[in-house]
Amino acid sequence: MFDILLHHSTLVLFGIIFFGIALGSIKIYGLNLGLSGVLFVALAAGHYRLAIPDGVGQLGLALFVYCVGLSAGNRFFSAIAKQGSKLAIMSAVIVGVSALFTCLFGIWFKVPAGISSGIFAGACTSTPALAAATESLPGASGSGVSIGYGIAYPFGVVGVVLFVQLLPRLLHFDLNKEAKAMHSRQEVSIISRLVRVTQPNLIGQNIADCKLLDGLHCMVTRVVRNDRLMPLTPEDTFREGTEVLIVGNSDTMPHDIAFLGEVCDNPYPMDSQKERRKLILTNKNYAGHKLRDLKTLRTDGIIISRISRLGFTFVPTGETTLERNDVLTVVGTPENLTKYGDKIGHRSQDMNQTDLLSLGFGLSLGIILGLVNFSLGNGAGISLGIAGGPLIVALLLGHFGRLGPIVGYIPRPTRLLLQDLGLVFFLADAGIKGGADLVDTVATHGAAVFIMGVIVTCSGMFAGYFVGMKVFKMNILECLGGICGGMTSTPALGAIASKTDSQAPVVSYATAYPVALILMTIIAKVIIQTIGGVVGI
């Protein structure tokens, strides 16, 4: 009976996940493995030749990177503008140093080029590099690539996971404090202020039609009427001393206040429960229009003070285009709020539902993109793979909100569940494969080859840390995310993601990953030529 259970691949999969999460929850001196515990249990299971269903690893990887991309998309392109060149250089240094140590120790230990290139691919957990090296060395030499990959891959996965977990602890970094400090420096908060209007050019103008407000970054949402903050109506007009409530970003608020008048501190009451609601936009005919063109105060008697899109909340301007599945924070009278909700197709259950049609289509498009082979000349090519394709599609969806019929919106709890589920599926598959031949390959080729893999992995990580923290003065979260991207280590990214709510590591990973992916594929062939000329293939 026990043997039957051990050969039930689905049961083995969820058994590995259960015991792995249990192992990861154990804390030693405040340190725990989190979801990465699944990897260690899977390595042991792979050693004893247990099996899980085929394709689980690819399914998990696609789900994980897709959800990561959706989370990071709204910050990704701005991060490229600010940190893109630094992360690209950091990624190039990681790959370059790893390749250098591969060549040095491959020649020193007289390791054949095939095994050495496999060690490089495994130490950097790069399947595209493995494929490129195997393609360059067909036959028996090509099998040496797989052997080298099998030796180095387990520590390549485990080593980066341990590095990103232990380094902040050893250097006394509190990731939560670092995330808060980074948030306060880089991100703005949404605040509200009560302002007394003194601007002469505004006096006498109808608020609903006042074009002077177009240059502001805030929204006027309420006006003081009968010693109470009331929702605006289409008839409200700016008068000398009119007091209004404005909502905007903390960094632009001083400018907006200076234009309107002056801050006042009168404690007026307001009924926010009845006069403010969150409504989800599902009416496809209403979506796609700019807020300025909709004239919501004039036509509907409401003001949209905030928009939440793919988990990112912002204050709209007249140029903001509404998209399907936007969650709108709307201010108005209860009657107008109800009418507006009907107009935009609001259904409360939609705020917690996932568009499975878009999810399936988005993942399919990403996988197809990952299969496309991009030529590098001389017959060589590169594909983004199952990790790169869905990641690129999700980043675009996260940034634009939709691509044609594909909607990127997934409620946050659902997105986090899919992200974690995908990660543990991927970790279980990676551990099973890495553990299967670990002992045999080390016994056959000696501990020196395993040590070579450890050195290659560590050299790249420490080089990345030095460049990120010492040269570019990055925040530790950005640096760790860049190291994960430079080492193409999805499990390590998952380890960081389980420790902080900050999106900084995810964004850095997504920026550094494509650079590392391309460089590793090219350099794997360079390693073969370099070591092959000295030691042999």
Coordinates of C-alpha atoms in Angstrom, one line a residue:
M1 CA 0.0 0.0 0.0
F2 CA 2.8 2.4 0.9
D3 CA 4.6 1.7 -2.4
I4 CA 1.4 2.4 -4.3
L5 CA 1.1 5.8 -2.6
L6 CA 4.8 6.7 -3.4
H7 CA 4.1 5.9 -7.0
H8 CA 1.1 8.1 -7.2
S9 CA 2.6 11.2 -8.9
T10 CA -0.1 13.7 -8.0
L11 CA 0.0 12.6 -4.3
V12 CA 3.8 12.9 -4.4
L13 CA 3.5 16.4 -5.8
F14 CA 1.2 17.7 -3.1
G15 CA 3.1 15.7 -0.4
I16 CA 6.3 17.6 -1.4
I17 CA 4.4 20.9 -1.3
F18 CA 3.0 20.1 2.1
F19 CA 6.2 19.0 3.8
G20 CA 8.2 21.7 2.0
I21 CA 5.9 24.5 3.3
A22 CA 6.1 22.9 6.7
L23 CA 9.9 22.8 6.6
G24 CA 9.9 26.4 5.3
S25 CA 7.8 27.6 8.2
I26 CA 10.4 26.5 10.8
K27 CA 12.4 29.4 12.1
I28 CA 16.0 29.2 13.2
Y29 CA 17.4 32.4 14.8
G30 CA 14.6 34.2 13.0
L31 CA 15.4 32.8 9.6
N32 CA 13.1 30.5 7.6
L33 CA 13.1 29.1 4.1
G34 CA 9.4 30.1 3.3
L35 CA 8.2 28.5 0.1
S36 CA 11.7 27.6 -0.8
G37 CA 11.5 24.7 1.6
V38 CA 9.6 22.9 -1.2
L39 CA 12.8 22.8 -3.2
F40 CA 14.8 21.0 -0.4
V41 CA 12.1 18.4 0.1
A42 CA 11.9 17.9 -3.7
L43 CA 15.7 17.4 -3.9
A44 CA 15.4 14.6 -1.4
A45 CA 12.4 13.1 -3.2
G46 CA 14.3 13.3 -6.5
H47 CA 17.2 11.4 -5.0
Y48 CA 14.9 8.5 -4.1
R49 CA 13.5 8.6 -7.6
L50 CA 10.0 9.8 -6.7
A51 CA 8.1 11.3 -9.6
I52 CA 5.5 14.1 -10.1
P53 CA 3.2 14.7 -13.1
D54 CA 4.9 15.7 -16.3
G55 CA 4.6 19.4 -17.3
V56 CA 4.0 20.6 -13.7
G57 CA 7.2 22.6 -13.7
Q58 CA 6.4 24.5 -16.9
L59 CA 2.8 25.1 -15.8
G60 CA 4.0 26.5 -12.5
L61 CA 6.7 28.7 -14.0
A62 CA 4.3 30.2 -16.5
L63 CA 1.8 31.0 -13.8
F64 CA 4.4 32.5 -11.5
V65 CA 6.1 34.8 -14.0
Y66 CA 2.7 35.9 -15.5
C67 CA 1.5 37.0 -12.0
V68 CA 4.8 38.6 -11.3
G69 CA 4.6 40.5 -14.5
L70 CA 1.1 41.8 -13.7
S71 CA 2.2 43.0 -10.3
A72 CA 5.3 44.7 -11.6
G73 CA 4.0 46.1 -14.9
N74 CA 2.8 49.5 -13.6
R75 CA 6.2 50.3 -12.3
F76 CA 8.4 48.4 -14.8
F77 CA 8.8 50.9 -17.5
S78 CA 9.4 53.8 -15.2
A79 CA 12.1 51.6 -13.5
I80 CA 13.8 51.0 -16.8
A81 CA 14.0 54.8 -17.3
K82 CA 15.5 55.3 -13.8
Q83 CA 17.5 52.1 -13.2
G84 CA 17.5 50.3 -16.5
S85 CA 21.1 50.9 -17.4
K86 CA 22.4 50.2 -13.9
L87 CA 20.5 46.9 -13.8
A88 CA 21.7 46.0 -17.3
I89 CA 25.3 46.6 -16.3
M90 CA 24.8 44.7 -13.1
S91 CA 23.4 41.8 -15.0
A92 CA 26.2 41.8 -17.5
V93 CA 28.8 41.8 -14.6
I94 CA 27.1 38.8 -13.0
V95 CA 27.1 36.8 -16.2
G96 CA 30.6 38.0 -17.2
V97 CA 32.2 37.1 -13.8
S98 CA 30.5 33.7 -13.7
A99 CA 31.8 32.9 -17.2
L100 CA 35.3 34.1 -16.2
F101 CA 35.5 31.8 -13.2
T102 CA 34.0 28.9 -15.3
C103 CA 36.9 29.3 -17.8
L104 CA 39.6 29.7 -15.1
F105 CA 38.6 26.7 -13.1
G106 CA 37.6 24.6 -16.1
I107 CA 41.2 25.0 -17.4
W108 CA 42.7 24.6 -13.9
F109 CA 40.8 21.4 -13.1
K110 CA 41.1 20.3 -16.8
V111 CA 37.3 19.9 -17.1
P112 CA 36.2 19.3 -20.7
A113 CA 34.5 22.1 -22.4
G114 CA 31.1 20.3 -22.6
I115 CA 31.0 19.7 -18.8
S116 CA 32.3 23.2 -18.1
S117 CA 29.6 24.9 -20.2
G118 CA 27.0 22.7 -18.5
I119 CA 28.4 23.8 -15.1
F120 CA 28.1 27.4 -16.2
A121 CA 24.4 26.9 -17.3
G122 CA 23.6 25.0 -14.1
A123 CA 25.3 27.4 -11.8
C124 CA 23.4 30.2 -13.3
T125 CA 20.2 28.1 -13.5
S126 CA 19.9 29.0 -17.2
T127 CA 18.0 26.5 -19.4
P128 CA 18.5 28.6 -22.6
A129 CA 22.3 28.4 -21.9
L130 CA 22.0 24.7 -21.5
A131 CA 20.2 24.4 -24.8
A132 CA 22.7 26.6 -26.6
A133 CA 25.7 24.6 -25.3
T134 CA 24.0 21.3 -26.1
E135 CA 23.2 22.5 -29.6
S136 CA 26.9 23.4 -30.1
L137 CA 28.1 20.0 -28.9
P138 CA 26.0 17.2 -30.4
G139 CA 26.6 13.5 -29.5
A140 CA 28.7 12.4 -26.6
S141 CA 30.1 15.8 -25.9
G142 CA 26.6 17.1 -25.7
S143 CA 25.8 14.6 -23.0
G144 CA 28.7 16.1 -21.0
V145 CA 26.8 19.4 -21.0
S146 CA 23.9 17.8 -19.3
I147 CA 26.1 16.1 -16.8
G148 CA 27.8 19.4 -15.9
Y149 CA 24.4 21.0 -15.7
G150 CA 23.1 18.3 -13.4
I151 CA 26.1 18.7 -11.1
A152 CA 25.9 22.5 -10.8
Y153 CA 22.1 23.1 -11.0
P154 CA 21.1 22.0 -7.5
F155 CA 23.5 24.5 -5.8
G156 CA 22.7 27.0 -8.5
V157 CA 19.1 27.0 -7.3
V158 CA 19.7 26.5 -3.6
G159 CA 22.7 28.8 -3.4
V160 CA 20.9 31.8 -4.8
V161 CA 17.9 31.1 -2.5
L162 CA 20.2 30.9 0.5
F163 CA 22.1 34.0 -0.5
V164 CA 19.1 36.3 -0.8
Q165 CA 17.8 34.9 2.5
L166 CA 21.0 35.0 4.5
L167 CA 22.7 38.2 3.2
P168 CA 20.1 40.7 4.6
R169 CA 20.3 38.8 7.9
L170 CA 24.1 38.8 8.1
L171 CA 24.3 42.5 7.1
H172 CA 21.5 43.4 9.5
F173 CA 19.1 44.7 6.9
D174 CA 15.4 44.8 7.9
L175 CA 13.6 44.3 4.6
N176 CA 10.4 45.7 5.9
K177 CA 12.1 48.9 7.0
E178 CA 14.0 49.1 3.8
A179 CA 10.7 48.7 1.9
K180 CA 9.2 51.5 3.9
A181 CA 12.2 53.8 3.4
M182 CA 12.2 53.1 -0.3
H183 CA 8.4 53.7 -0.5
S184 CA 8.8 57.1 1.2
R185 CA 11.6 58.1 -1.2
Q186 CA 10.3 56.8 -4.5
E187 CA 6.5 56.6 -4.2
V188 CA 4.0 59.3 -3.4
S189 CA 0.9 58.9 -1.3
I190 CA -2.6 60.1 -2.0
I191 CA -3.7 62.7 0.5
S192 CA -6.7 65.1 0.8
R193 CA -6.6 68.8 2.0
L194 CA -9.3 71.4 2.7
V195 CA -8.5 74.6 0.7
R196 CA -10.0 78.1 0.8
V197 CA -10.2 79.5 -2.7
T198 CA -8.6 82.9 -3.1
Q199 CA -7.4 82.7 -6.8
P200 CA -9.1 85.7 -8.5
N201 CA -9.3 83.9 -11.9
L202 CA -11.5 81.2 -10.4
I203 CA -14.0 83.5 -8.8
G204 CA -17.4 83.2 -10.5
Q205 CA -16.5 80.1 -12.5
N206 CA -18.7 77.0 -12.5
I207 CA -16.6 74.1 -11.0
A208 CA -18.0 71.5 -13.4
D209 CA -16.9 73.5 -16.5
C210 CA -13.8 75.3 -15.1
K211 CA -10.9 74.6 -17.6
L212 CA -8.4 76.2 -15.3
L213 CA -8.6 73.1 -13.2
D214 CA -7.2 71.0 -16.1
G215 CA -3.6 72.0 -15.2
L216 CA -3.9 70.6 -11.7
H217 CA -2.9 67.1 -10.6
C218 CA -5.7 66.9 -8.0
M219 CA -9.5 66.4 -8.0
V220 CA -11.9 68.7 -6.3
T221 CA -14.4 66.3 -4.7
R222 CA -16.4 68.2 -2.1
V223 CA -17.5 71.8 -1.1
V224 CA -18.4 73.2 2.2
R225 CA -22.1 73.8 2.3
N226 CA -24.1 74.6 5.6
D227 CA -21.0 73.9 7.7
R228 CA -20.6 70.4 6.2
L229 CA -18.5 68.9 3.4
M230 CA -20.9 67.9 0.7
P231 CA -20.4 66.2 -2.7
L232 CA -20.1 68.7 -5.6
T233 CA -23.1 69.3 -7.8
P234 CA -23.2 70.7 -11.4
E235 CA -24.4 74.0 -10.1
D236 CA -21.5 74.7 -7.6
T237 CA -19.5 77.8 -8.4
F238 CA -16.2 79.2 -7.0
R239 CA -16.8 82.2 -4.9
E240 CA -14.5 84.3 -2.7
G241 CA -13.7 82.1 0.4
T242 CA -15.3 79.0 -1.0
E243 CA -13.8 76.0 0.8
V244 CA -13.3 72.8 -1.1
L245 CA -11.8 69.4 -0.4
I246 CA -9.1 68.3 -2.9
V247 CA -7.6 64.8 -3.4
G248 CA -4.1 64.5 -5.0
N249 CA -0.6 63.2 -4.8
S250 CA 1.6 64.3 -1.9
D251 CA 4.4 65.6 -4.2
T252 CA 2.1 67.8 -6.3
M253 CA -0.3 68.9 -3.6
P254 CA 1.7 72.0 -2.6
H255 CA 1.5 73.3 -6.2
D256 CA -2.2 72.7 -6.4
I257 CA -2.9 74.4 -3.1
A258 CA -0.9 77.4 -4.1
F259 CA -2.9 77.8 -7.3
L260 CA -6.3 77.5 -5.6
G261 CA -5.7 79.5 -2.5
E262 CA -4.6 78.5 1.0
V263 CA -5.0 75.5 3.4
C264 CA -7.7 75.9 6.1
D265 CA -8.1 73.6 9.1
N266 CA -11.8 73.8 9.9
P267 CA -13.0 70.4 11.1
Y268 CA -16.1 70.0 8.8
P269 CA -18.0 66.7 9.1
M270 CA -18.8 64.6 6.0
D271 CA -20.7 61.3 5.4
S272 CA -18.1 59.2 3.6
Q273 CA -19.9 56.0 4.1
K274 CA -23.0 57.0 2.1
E275 CA -21.4 59.6 -0.2
R276 CA -18.4 57.6 -1.4
R277 CA -18.3 54.1 -3.0
K278 CA -16.0 51.8 -4.9
L279 CA -17.5 50.8 -8.2
I280 CA -16.0 48.5 -10.8
L281 CA -16.3 49.5 -14.5
T282 CA -17.5 46.6 -16.7
N283 CA -19.4 48.4 -19.4
K284 CA -17.2 48.1 -22.5
N285 CA -19.0 50.9 -24.2
Y286 CA -18.2 53.3 -21.4
A287 CA -14.5 52.2 -21.1
G288 CA -11.9 53.7 -23.4
H289 CA -13.0 57.4 -22.9
K290 CA -11.0 60.1 -21.4
L291 CA -12.3 61.5 -18.1
R292 CA -12.4 65.0 -19.5
D293 CA -14.7 63.9 -22.3
L294 CA -17.1 62.1 -20.0
K295 CA -17.8 65.3 -17.9
T296 CA -19.0 63.1 -15.0
L297 CA -19.9 66.0 -12.7
R298 CA -22.0 67.7 -15.3
T299 CA -23.7 64.6 -16.7
D300 CA -23.8 62.3 -13.7
G301 CA -23.4 64.5 -10.6
I302 CA -20.3 62.5 -9.4
I303 CA -16.5 62.9 -9.1
I304 CA -14.0 60.1 -9.6
S305 CA -11.4 60.8 -7.0
R306 CA -9.3 57.6 -7.3
I307 CA -8.7 54.7 -9.7
S308 CA -7.3 51.3 -8.8
R309 CA -5.9 49.4 -11.8
L310 CA -4.1 46.1 -11.4
G311 CA -3.5 46.8 -7.7
F312 CA -2.1 50.3 -8.3
T313 CA -4.1 53.3 -7.0
F314 CA -3.8 56.8 -8.5
V315 CA -5.6 60.1 -8.7
P316 CA -6.9 60.6 -12.3
T317 CA -6.6 63.7 -14.4
G318 CA -8.7 64.9 -17.4
E319 CA -6.3 62.9 -19.7
T320 CA -6.9 59.6 -17.8
T321 CA -8.6 57.0 -20.0
L322 CA -10.9 54.6 -18.2
E323 CA -10.4 50.9 -18.7
R324 CA -12.6 47.9 -18.1
N325 CA -12.2 46.4 -14.6
D326 CA -10.9 49.8 -13.2
V327 CA -12.1 50.1 -9.6
L328 CA -13.3 53.7 -9.3
T329 CA -13.6 55.6 -6.0
V330 CA -16.6 57.8 -6.7
V331 CA -18.0 60.7 -4.6
G332 CA -21.6 61.9 -4.9
T333 CA -25.0 61.7 -3.4
P334 CA -26.3 58.1 -2.7
E335 CA -28.9 58.5 -5.5
N336 CA -26.3 59.6 -8.1
L337 CA -23.9 56.9 -7.0
T338 CA -26.5 54.2 -7.6
K339 CA -27.3 55.6 -11.0
Y340 CA -23.7 55.9 -12.0
G341 CA -23.0 52.3 -10.8
D342 CA -25.7 51.1 -13.1
K343 CA -24.4 53.2 -16.0
I344 CA -20.8 51.7 -15.8
G345 CA -22.1 48.2 -15.3
H346 CA -21.0 47.9 -11.7
R347 CA -21.5 44.5 -10.1
S348 CA -20.0 44.0 -6.7
Q349 CA -19.1 40.3 -7.3
D350 CA -16.9 41.4 -10.3
M351 CA -14.5 43.1 -7.9
N352 CA -13.5 39.6 -6.7
Q353 CA -13.7 37.7 -10.0
T354 CA -11.0 36.8 -12.4
D355 CA -11.5 36.9 -16.1
L356 CA -10.4 33.3 -16.9
L357 CA -10.8 33.9 -20.6
S358 CA -8.2 36.7 -20.5
L359 CA -6.0 34.7 -18.2
G360 CA -5.9 31.7 -20.5
F361 CA -5.5 33.9 -23.6
G362 CA -2.7 36.0 -22.0
L363 CA -0.8 32.9 -20.9
S364 CA -1.2 31.3 -24.3
L365 CA 0.1 34.4 -26.1
G366 CA 3.1 34.5 -23.7
I367 CA 4.0 30.9 -24.3
I368 CA 3.8 31.4 -28.0
L369 CA 6.0 34.5 -27.7
G370 CA 8.5 32.4 -25.7
L371 CA 8.7 29.8 -28.5
V372 CA 9.6 32.4 -31.1
N373 CA 13.3 32.0 -32.1
F374 CA 15.1 35.3 -32.5
S375 CA 18.1 35.1 -34.8
L376 CA 21.5 36.2 -33.6
G377 CA 23.3 35.6 -36.9
N378 CA 25.6 32.8 -38.0
G379 CA 22.7 30.3 -37.6
A380 CA 22.4 31.0 -33.8
G381 CA 19.2 32.1 -32.2
I382 CA 17.5 32.6 -28.9
S383 CA 14.0 32.3 -27.6
L384 CA 12.5 33.8 -24.5
G385 CA 11.3 30.5 -23.2
I386 CA 8.5 29.6 -20.8
A387 CA 9.8 32.2 -18.3
G388 CA 10.4 35.1 -20.7
G389 CA 7.4 35.0 -23.0
P390 CA 4.6 35.1 -20.3
L391 CA 6.7 37.7 -18.3
I392 CA 6.8 40.1 -21.3
V393 CA 3.1 39.8 -22.1
A394 CA 2.2 40.3 -18.4
L395 CA 4.5 43.3 -18.0
L396 CA 2.7 44.9 -21.0
L397 CA -0.7 44.0 -19.5
G398 CA 0.4 45.4 -16.2
H399 CA 1.4 48.7 -17.8
F400 CA -1.4 49.2 -20.2
G401 CA -4.2 47.4 -18.4
R402 CA -5.2 45.5 -21.6
L403 CA -3.9 44.4 -24.9
G404 CA -6.9 44.2 -27.3
P405 CA -9.4 41.7 -25.8
I406 CA -6.9 40.6 -23.1
V407 CA -7.6 42.2 -19.7
G408 CA -4.8 42.1 -17.1
Y409 CA -7.0 42.6 -14.1
I410 CA -6.8 39.8 -11.5
P411 CA -8.0 40.5 -7.9
R412 CA -5.0 40.7 -5.6
P413 CA -5.8 37.7 -3.4
T414 CA -6.3 35.5 -6.5
R415 CA -3.1 36.8 -8.1
L416 CA -1.1 36.0 -5.0
L417 CA -2.6 32.5 -4.8
L418 CA -1.8 31.8 -8.4
Q419 CA 1.7 33.2 -8.0
D420 CA 2.5 31.1 -4.9
L421 CA 0.9 28.0 -6.5
G422 CA 2.9 28.4 -9.6
L423 CA 6.1 28.9 -7.6
V424 CA 5.7 25.7 -5.5
F425 CA 4.9 23.7 -8.7
F426 CA 8.0 25.0 -10.3
L427 CA 10.2 24.4 -7.2
A428 CA 8.9 20.8 -6.8
D429 CA 9.7 20.0 -10.5
A430 CA 13.2 21.7 -10.3
G431 CA 14.0 19.8 -7.1
I432 CA 12.9 16.4 -8.5
K433 CA 15.0 16.9 -11.6
G434 CA 18.0 18.2 -9.7
G435 CA 18.0 15.6 -7.0
A436 CA 17.7 12.6 -9.4
D437 CA 21.3 12.5 -10.6
L438 CA 23.1 14.7 -8.0
V439 CA 24.9 11.9 -6.1
D440 CA 25.8 9.8 -9.1
T441 CA 27.2 12.7 -11.1
V442 CA 29.3 14.0 -8.2
A443 CA 30.6 10.4 -7.5
T444 CA 31.5 10.0 -11.2
H445 CA 33.3 13.3 -11.8
G446 CA 34.6 14.1 -8.3
A447 CA 34.0 16.8 -5.8
A448 CA 36.2 19.3 -7.6
V449 CA 33.6 19.7 -10.3
F450 CA 30.9 20.3 -7.8
I451 CA 33.1 22.9 -6.1
M452 CA 33.6 24.5 -9.4
G453 CA 29.9 24.9 -9.7
V454 CA 29.7 26.4 -6.2
I455 CA 32.4 28.9 -7.0
V456 CA 30.8 30.0 -10.3
T457 CA 27.5 30.6 -8.6
C458 CA 29.0 32.5 -5.6
S459 CA 31.3 34.6 -7.8
G460 CA 28.4 35.9 -9.9
M461 CA 26.3 36.7 -6.8
F462 CA 29.0 38.5 -4.9
A463 CA 30.0 40.5 -8.0
G464 CA 26.4 41.5 -8.5
Y465 CA 26.2 42.6 -4.8
F466 CA 29.3 44.6 -5.1
V467 CA 28.2 46.4 -8.2
G468 CA 24.7 47.0 -7.0
M469 CA 25.4 48.1 -3.4
K470 CA 28.8 49.6 -3.6
V471 CA 29.0 51.1 -7.1
F472 CA 25.4 52.0 -7.9
K473 CA 24.3 52.5 -4.2
M474 CA 21.1 50.6 -4.8
N475 CA 18.5 49.8 -2.1
I476 CA 19.0 46.2 -0.8
L477 CA 15.7 45.1 -2.3
E478 CA 16.6 46.4 -5.7
C479 CA 20.0 44.8 -5.5
L480 CA 18.6 41.4 -4.4
G481 CA 16.0 41.5 -7.2
G482 CA 18.7 42.4 -9.7
I483 CA 20.9 39.5 -8.5
C484 CA 17.9 37.1 -9.0
G485 CA 17.4 38.4 -12.5
G486 CA 21.1 38.3 -13.3
M487 CA 21.3 34.7 -12.1
T488 CA 17.9 34.0 -13.8
S489 CA 16.8 32.5 -10.5
T490 CA 13.0 32.5 -10.2
P491 CA 13.0 30.5 -6.9
A492 CA 15.2 33.1 -5.3
L493 CA 12.8 35.8 -6.4
G494 CA 10.0 33.8 -4.8
A495 CA 12.1 33.7 -1.6
I496 CA 12.4 37.5 -1.5
A497 CA 8.7 38.0 -2.5
S498 CA 7.7 36.0 0.5
K499 CA 9.6 38.3 2.8
T500 CA 8.3 41.7 1.7
D501 CA 5.3 43.3 0.1
S502 CA 7.6 45.7 -1.9
Q503 CA 7.5 45.3 -5.7
A504 CA 11.1 46.6 -5.9
P505 CA 12.8 43.1 -6.2
V506 CA 10.2 42.0 -8.8
V507 CA 10.8 45.1 -10.9
S508 CA 14.6 44.7 -10.7
Y509 CA 14.3 41.1 -11.5
A510 CA 12.2 41.8 -14.6
T511 CA 14.6 44.4 -15.8
A512 CA 17.8 42.4 -15.3
Y513 CA 16.4 39.0 -16.4
P514 CA 16.2 39.6 -20.2
V515 CA 19.8 40.9 -20.3
A516 CA 21.1 37.9 -18.5
L517 CA 19.0 35.5 -20.6
I518 CA 20.6 36.8 -23.9
L519 CA 24.1 37.0 -22.5
M520 CA 24.2 33.5 -21.0
T521 CA 23.0 32.0 -24.3
I522 CA 25.8 33.7 -26.2
I523 CA 28.5 33.2 -23.6
A524 CA 27.8 29.5 -23.2
K525 CA 29.2 29.0 -26.7
V526 CA 32.2 31.3 -26.0
I527 CA 33.1 29.1 -23.0
I528 CA 33.1 26.0 -25.2
Q529 CA 35.5 27.6 -27.7
T530 CA 37.7 29.0 -24.9
I531 CA 38.1 25.8 -22.8
G532 CA 37.9 23.5 -25.8
G533 CA 41.0 25.2 -27.3
V534 CA 43.0 24.4 -24.1
V535 CA 41.5 21.3 -22.5
G536 CA 39.4 19.8 -25.3
I537 CA 35.8 19.2 -25.9

